[in-house]
Coordinates of C-alpha atoms and ligand atoms in Angstrom, one line a residue:
M21 CA 0.4 0.0 -0.2
T22 CA 1.2 3.5 -0.8
R23 CA 2.3 5.3 2.5
R24 CA 0.8 8.5 3.1
I25 CA 3.0 10.8 5.2
G26 CA 1.9 14.7 6.2
I27 CA 4.7 17.5 6.5
L28 CA 4.9 20.8 8.6
T29 CA 6.4 24.0 9.9
G30 CA 5.7 25.2 13.4
G31 CA 7.3 28.1 15.0
G32 CA 8.6 31.1 14.2
D33 CA 9.7 30.6 10.5
A34 CA 13.5 31.2 9.0
P35 CA 14.9 30.6 5.3
G36 CA 15.3 27.5 4.4
L37 CA 11.9 25.9 5.0
N38 CA 10.8 25.5 1.7
A39 CA 13.9 24.1 0.6
V40 CA 13.2 21.5 3.1
I41 CA 10.1 20.5 2.1
R42 CA 10.9 20.2 -1.6
A43 CA 13.9 18.0 -0.9
F44 CA 11.4 15.3 1.5
V45 CA 8.7 15.8 -1.6
K46 CA 11.4 15.0 -3.8
T47 CA 13.3 12.5 -2.2
A48 CA 9.7 10.7 -1.3
K49 CA 8.3 10.7 -4.4
L50 CA 11.5 9.9 -6.8
R51 CA 12.9 7.1 -4.5
W52 CA 9.5 5.4 -3.5
D53 CA 6.4 7.4 -4.5
W54 CA 4.8 8.1 -1.3
R55 CA 1.5 10.2 -1.3
I56 CA 3.0 13.5 0.6
L57 CA 0.2 15.7 2.4
G58 CA 1.3 19.4 3.1
V59 CA -0.6 20.7 6.5
E60 CA -0.9 24.2 6.7
D61 CA 0.0 26.3 9.6
S62 CA 1.5 24.1 12.0
F63 CA -0.9 21.7 13.1
N64 CA -3.8 23.5 13.0
G65 CA -4.6 22.0 9.1
L66 CA -4.5 18.8 11.2
F67 CA -7.6 19.7 12.9
S68 CA -9.3 22.5 11.7
E69 CA -12.8 21.9 9.9
P70 CA -12.5 21.3 6.9
R71 CA -8.8 19.9 7.1
R72 CA -6.4 22.2 5.3
V73 CA -3.7 20.3 3.7
H74 CA -2.5 20.0 0.3
E75 CA -1.3 16.5 -1.8
L76 CA 2.4 17.6 -2.5
D77 CA 4.1 16.4 -5.7
L78 CA 7.2 17.0 -8.1
V79 CA 4.8 20.4 -9.5
S80 CA 4.1 21.6 -6.5
C81 CA 7.7 21.6 -5.4
K82 CA 8.6 24.0 -8.6
G83 CA 10.6 27.4 -7.9
L84 CA 10.5 26.6 -3.9
L85 CA 14.7 26.2 -3.3
H86 CA 15.2 29.8 -2.9
R87 CA 12.1 31.2 -1.6
G88 CA 11.8 32.6 1.9
G89 CA 9.6 31.9 4.7
T90 CA 7.2 28.8 4.1
F91 CA 4.3 28.4 1.9
L92 CA 2.6 26.1 4.3
G93 CA 2.0 28.3 6.8
T94 CA 3.6 28.7 10.1
T95 CA 2.4 29.8 13.8
N96 CA 4.1 29.9 16.9
R97 CA 0.7 30.3 19.2
G98 CA -0.8 26.8 18.8
D99 CA 0.6 23.9 20.6
P100 CA -2.7 21.7 20.4
F101 CA -2.1 20.7 24.3
A102 CA -3.2 24.3 25.1
F103 CA -4.8 25.8 22.6
P104 CA -6.1 29.4 22.7
Q105 CA -9.6 29.9 23.0
P106 CA -11.4 33.3 22.0
D107 CA -12.5 33.7 25.5
G108 CA -8.6 33.8 26.3
S109 CA -9.0 30.2 28.0
K110 CA -6.8 27.2 26.8
R111 CA -8.3 23.5 25.6
D112 CA -6.4 20.3 24.4
I113 CA -7.7 20.0 21.1
T114 CA -5.4 17.1 20.3
A115 CA -8.7 14.6 19.7
D116 CA -9.6 16.4 16.7
L117 CA -5.8 16.3 15.7
V118 CA -5.9 12.7 16.1
A119 CA -9.2 12.6 14.5
G120 CA -7.8 14.5 11.1
F121 CA -5.1 12.8 11.2
V122 CA -6.8 9.1 11.1
E123 CA -9.1 10.4 8.6
L124 CA -6.6 11.4 6.1
G125 CA -5.3 8.4 6.1
L126 CA -1.5 9.6 7.5
E127 CA 0.9 7.0 8.5
G128 CA 3.2 10.1 10.6
L129 CA 4.0 13.3 10.4
V130 CA 7.3 15.3 9.8
V131 CA 7.6 18.2 12.3
I132 CA 9.9 20.8 11.0
G133 CA 10.5 23.2 13.8
G134 CA 12.7 24.9 16.6
D135 CA 12.6 23.3 20.4
G136 CA 9.1 24.1 21.2
T137 CA 7.4 22.2 18.0
Q138 CA 9.9 19.3 18.4
A139 CA 8.5 19.3 21.8
I140 CA 5.0 19.1 20.7
G141 CA 5.4 16.9 17.8
L142 CA 7.1 14.4 20.8
R143 CA 4.1 14.4 23.2
L144 CA 2.1 13.6 20.1
M145 CA 3.9 10.4 19.5
R146 CA 4.2 9.8 23.0
E147 CA 0.4 10.2 24.5
R148 CA -1.4 10.2 21.2
G149 CA 0.4 7.9 19.1
I150 CA 0.8 9.9 16.2
P151 CA 4.9 8.8 14.8
V152 CA 6.9 12.0 13.8
V153 CA 10.0 12.6 12.8
G154 CA 12.1 16.0 13.6
V155 CA 13.8 18.4 11.3
P156 CA 15.3 21.3 13.4
K157 CA 14.3 24.8 12.4
T158 CA 15.2 28.1 13.8
I159 CA 17.7 31.4 12.8
D160 CA 18.7 31.5 16.5
N161 CA 21.1 28.4 16.0
D162 CA 20.7 27.5 19.6
L163 CA 19.4 23.8 19.5
S164 CA 22.6 21.7 20.9
A165 CA 21.9 18.6 18.8
T166 CA 23.3 20.3 15.6
D167 CA 26.2 22.0 14.5
Y168 CA 23.6 24.6 12.8
T169 CA 20.5 24.9 11.8
F170 CA 19.0 26.5 8.6
G171 CA 18.6 29.6 8.4
F172 CA 21.0 31.2 10.9
Q173 CA 24.2 31.5 8.2
S174 CA 21.0 33.7 6.5
A175 CA 20.0 35.7 9.5
V176 CA 24.0 36.5 9.8
E177 CA 24.4 37.4 6.3
V178 CA 21.0 40.1 6.4
A179 CA 22.6 41.3 10.0
T180 CA 26.2 42.1 8.5
E181 CA 25.2 43.7 5.6
A182 CA 23.5 46.2 8.1
L183 CA 26.4 46.4 10.0
D184 CA 28.3 47.4 6.6
R185 CA 26.2 49.9 6.0
L186 CA 25.8 51.4 9.7
H187 CA 29.6 51.6 9.4
T188 CA 29.4 54.2 6.5
T189 CA 27.0 56.6 8.2
A190 CA 28.6 56.2 11.4
E191 CA 31.7 57.0 10.1
S192 CA 30.6 60.2 8.0
H193 CA 28.8 61.2 11.4
D194 CA 31.2 60.0 14.2
R195 CA 28.4 58.5 16.1
V196 CA 27.7 55.6 17.8
M197 CA 25.8 53.2 16.0
F198 CA 23.7 50.5 18.1
L199 CA 22.2 47.6 16.3
E200 CA 19.6 44.9 17.9
V201 CA 19.8 41.8 16.4
M202 CA 17.4 39.0 17.3
G203 CA 18.7 35.0 18.8
R204 CA 16.1 35.2 21.6
D205 CA 18.3 34.0 25.0
A206 CA 21.5 33.2 22.8
G207 CA 24.1 35.4 21.3
H208 CA 25.2 33.6 18.0
I209 CA 23.7 35.7 15.5
A210 CA 25.3 38.8 17.2
L211 CA 28.5 37.3 17.7
S212 CA 29.0 35.7 14.1
A213 CA 27.7 39.1 12.1
G214 CA 29.7 41.2 15.2
I215 CA 32.6 39.6 13.8
A216 CA 31.9 39.5 10.4
G217 CA 30.5 43.2 10.3
G218 CA 33.8 44.6 12.0
A219 CA 31.5 45.7 15.2
D220 CA 33.5 47.2 18.1
I221 CA 31.5 46.3 20.7
I222 CA 29.1 42.9 21.0
L223 CA 27.0 42.8 24.0
L224 CA 25.4 38.9 24.6
P225 CA 23.1 37.7 26.7
E226 CA 25.6 35.3 27.9
V227 CA 28.0 37.6 29.4
P228 CA 26.0 40.6 31.8
W229 CA 27.8 43.9 30.2
D230 CA 29.5 46.5 31.9
P231 CA 28.6 50.0 31.1
E232 CA 31.9 51.1 31.9
R233 CA 33.9 49.2 30.2
V234 CA 31.6 49.9 27.4
A235 CA 32.0 53.6 27.1
A236 CA 35.4 53.2 27.8
K237 CA 35.8 51.2 24.5
I238 CA 34.4 53.9 22.7
R239 CA 36.6 56.8 24.6
G240 CA 39.7 55.0 23.6
R241 CA 38.7 54.7 19.7
Q242 CA 37.8 58.5 19.9
S243 CA 41.2 59.1 22.0
I244 CA 43.2 57.4 18.7
G245 CA 41.4 59.2 16.2
R246 CA 38.6 57.0 15.5
P247 CA 35.2 59.0 16.5
F248 CA 32.7 56.3 15.4
S249 CA 31.8 53.1 16.5
I250 CA 29.4 50.3 16.2
V251 CA 28.1 48.1 18.8
V252 CA 26.1 44.8 18.0
V253 CA 23.6 44.2 20.8
A254 CA 21.9 40.6 21.4
E255 CA 18.1 41.2 21.8
G256 CA 18.6 38.9 25.5
A257 CA 21.8 41.1 26.3
L258 CA 21.4 43.1 29.5
P259 CA 23.7 45.1 31.5
V260 CA 25.3 43.5 34.8
G261 CA 22.9 43.7 38.3
C262 CA 19.8 42.8 35.7
P263 CA 17.3 39.4 36.2
T264 CA 19.5 36.2 35.3
D265 CA 15.6 33.8 35.2
L266 CA 15.2 34.2 31.5
D267 CA 11.4 35.2 32.2
E268 CA 12.7 38.1 34.1
R269 CA 14.8 38.7 31.3
R270 CA 12.5 39.0 28.8
K271 CA 10.0 41.0 30.7
R272 CA 12.6 43.5 31.9
L273 CA 13.6 43.5 28.0
K274 CA 9.9 44.5 26.8
S275 CA 9.3 46.5 29.5
G276 CA 12.5 48.6 28.7
G277 CA 12.5 49.0 24.8
G278 CA 14.9 46.7 23.8
A279 CA 18.3 45.6 24.3
A280 CA 19.4 48.0 22.1
A281 CA 17.6 51.3 23.6
I282 CA 18.6 50.0 27.3
A283 CA 22.4 49.9 25.8
M284 CA 22.6 53.4 24.5
A285 CA 20.5 55.1 27.3
N286 CA 23.3 53.2 29.4
I287 CA 25.9 54.6 27.6
E288 CA 24.6 58.0 26.8
G289 CA 25.9 60.1 29.8
R290 CA 29.1 58.3 29.9
V291 CA 30.3 59.2 26.0
D292 CA 30.8 62.4 24.8
A293 CA 29.2 61.7 20.7
E294 CA 26.0 61.3 19.2
M295 CA 24.6 58.3 19.1
R296 CA 21.6 55.9 17.2
S297 CA 20.2 52.6 17.1
T298 CA 18.6 50.4 14.9
V299 CA 16.6 47.3 15.8
L300 CA 16.6 45.0 13.0
G301 CA 13.9 42.7 13.5
H302 CA 12.0 40.3 11.4
L303 CA 14.5 41.4 8.3
Q304 CA 16.9 39.0 9.9
R305 CA 14.1 35.9 9.0
G306 CA 12.7 37.2 5.4
G307 CA 14.1 36.8 2.4
S308 CA 15.9 34.2 0.4
P309 CA 18.5 31.3 2.4
V310 CA 21.9 32.1 1.7
A311 CA 23.6 28.9 -0.4
F312 CA 24.9 27.3 3.0
D313 CA 21.3 27.3 4.1
R314 CA 19.6 25.9 0.9
V315 CA 21.9 23.4 0.8
L316 CA 21.6 22.0 4.3
A317 CA 18.0 22.7 4.0
T318 CA 18.1 19.9 1.4
R319 CA 20.6 17.4 3.1
F320 CA 17.9 17.5 5.6
G321 CA 14.8 16.9 4.0
V322 CA 16.7 13.9 2.1
A323 CA 17.9 12.4 5.5
A324 CA 14.2 12.9 6.9
A325 CA 12.7 11.0 3.8
D326 CA 15.4 8.6 5.1
L327 CA 14.2 7.9 9.0
V328 CA 10.7 7.9 7.5
A329 CA 12.2 5.0 4.8
E330 CA 13.5 3.5 7.7
H331 CA 10.5 4.0 9.9
R332 CA 12.8 5.7 12.5
W333 CA 10.1 8.0 14.3
G334 CA 11.0 10.1 17.3
E335 CA 13.9 10.9 15.6
M336 CA 15.5 14.6 14.6
V337 CA 17.9 15.1 11.8
R338 CA 20.7 17.1 12.5
L339 CA 24.5 18.2 11.6
S340 CA 26.9 16.5 14.0
N341 CA 31.0 17.2 12.8
G342 CA 29.8 18.2 9.3
H343 CA 27.5 14.7 9.1
V344 CA 24.3 14.7 8.6
T345 CA 22.8 11.7 11.2
S346 CA 20.0 11.6 13.0
V347 CA 19.1 11.4 17.3
P348 CA 16.4 10.8 19.3
I349 CA 14.4 13.9 19.3
E350 CA 14.0 13.7 23.4
E351 CA 17.8 14.0 23.6
A352 CA 17.4 17.3 20.8
I353 CA 15.7 19.2 23.1
A354 CA 16.5 18.0 26.4
T355 CA 19.7 21.3 26.5
Y356 CA 19.8 24.8 25.2
R357 CA 22.8 25.9 23.2
L358 CA 24.2 29.0 24.4
V359 CA 27.6 31.0 23.0
D360 CA 30.5 29.2 24.8
I361 CA 31.8 32.2 27.0
D362 CA 35.4 30.1 26.6
G363 CA 34.9 29.1 23.0
E364 CA 36.7 29.7 20.3
L365 CA 34.7 32.3 18.3
V366 CA 34.5 34.4 22.2
R367 CA 38.7 34.0 21.9
T368 CA 38.4 35.2 18.5
A369 CA 36.3 38.1 18.8
R370 CA 38.7 39.5 22.2
A371 CA 42.1 38.5 20.5
T372 CA 40.7 41.2 17.8
G373 CA 40.2 43.7 20.0
I374 CA 36.0 43.6 20.2
E375 CA 34.8 44.5 23.7
L376 CA 32.1 42.4 25.0
G377 CA 31.8 44.5 28.1
G378 CA 32.8 41.8 30.8
Ligands
F6P401 O1 13.6 32.3 17.7 C1 13.5 33.0 16.3 C2 13.1 34.3 16.8 O2 13.3 34.8 15.5 C3 14.4 34.9 18.0 O3 15.0 35.4 17.5 C4 13.0 35.9 18.6 O4 13.5 36.3 19.7 C5 11.7 35.7 18.1 O5 11.5 34.3 17.0 C6 10.6 36.7 17.6 O6 9.5 36.0 17.2 P1 8.4 36.6 16.8 O7 8.4 36.1 15.7 O8 6.9 35.9 17.4 O9 8.0 37.6 16.7

């Protein structure tokens, strides 16, 4: 009997999602001629009435490789175990989801998403009997099980280009420019883009930063005839003395107007220079994936098809020491990867004179 597999994208989008879907569908069709159903908007297409799924074939994959976003749609507010209701309450709607899964004749799901989506997939497998294979995704690159997630390099590229642009205007006006980049609680985008974009200062969530050290770096540059400075601020970075608890930290950043605004406010009184701040925001998530992400996404799509072919449900594809392998989803989501503050990349930044503020 022809196998029928569903595929969906969950959580925030990342450049490369469409490339994974394309590679999975191509492999499944060309090698085994399975039927593939693309589920709309994360798990939502399975439980909504009528069901929202598309039959995917080689024709539906045309033109997808370089297209950003996800043509299946996604959401990061759709946990079916606690699905938001119009009155503000939450309801477990997994019985409807299982009904949709059975009605569509599906054998299993390929779940492309970050830690939150993978955790939901694993729970659906364990508690509701829906077999899943995982594909890791996030621009933040904070999943410890994989060397890289696709989308990260594309985000770094956008942030680097933004820094190049800020450089020329900073230099013209002798200004201090703050650029806030994404990454949630990890500083991977800030660190890589900061190094690539020639930042003078990089502020990371992993290093509570001392305003006086940052100000001294800017003043030091002024004193040697470099009156402008570029400061990259990870969205989770806060000065010393601020909360270390993640929820508290997020609350503080939201109420304080964002990490770059907080950084600028802390430096303004200490340095005699004009300052401006820019929040790069979702520009980092939009647009086409760079070549590295297209290749990685394609490798992950093919590897996910191989896992399904071998009935290795409950596993997630990953890149390990340059090779695509797999790991139990449970293990993959157990630890969150922060920037290693004693690692080689941080040493590289420090060795080239970049101030981290701590
Ligand atoms: O996890 C990816 C990410 O882009 C983070 O870097 C960022 O904090 C968050 O998602 C933004 O989420 P939203 O799209 O819901 O604003």
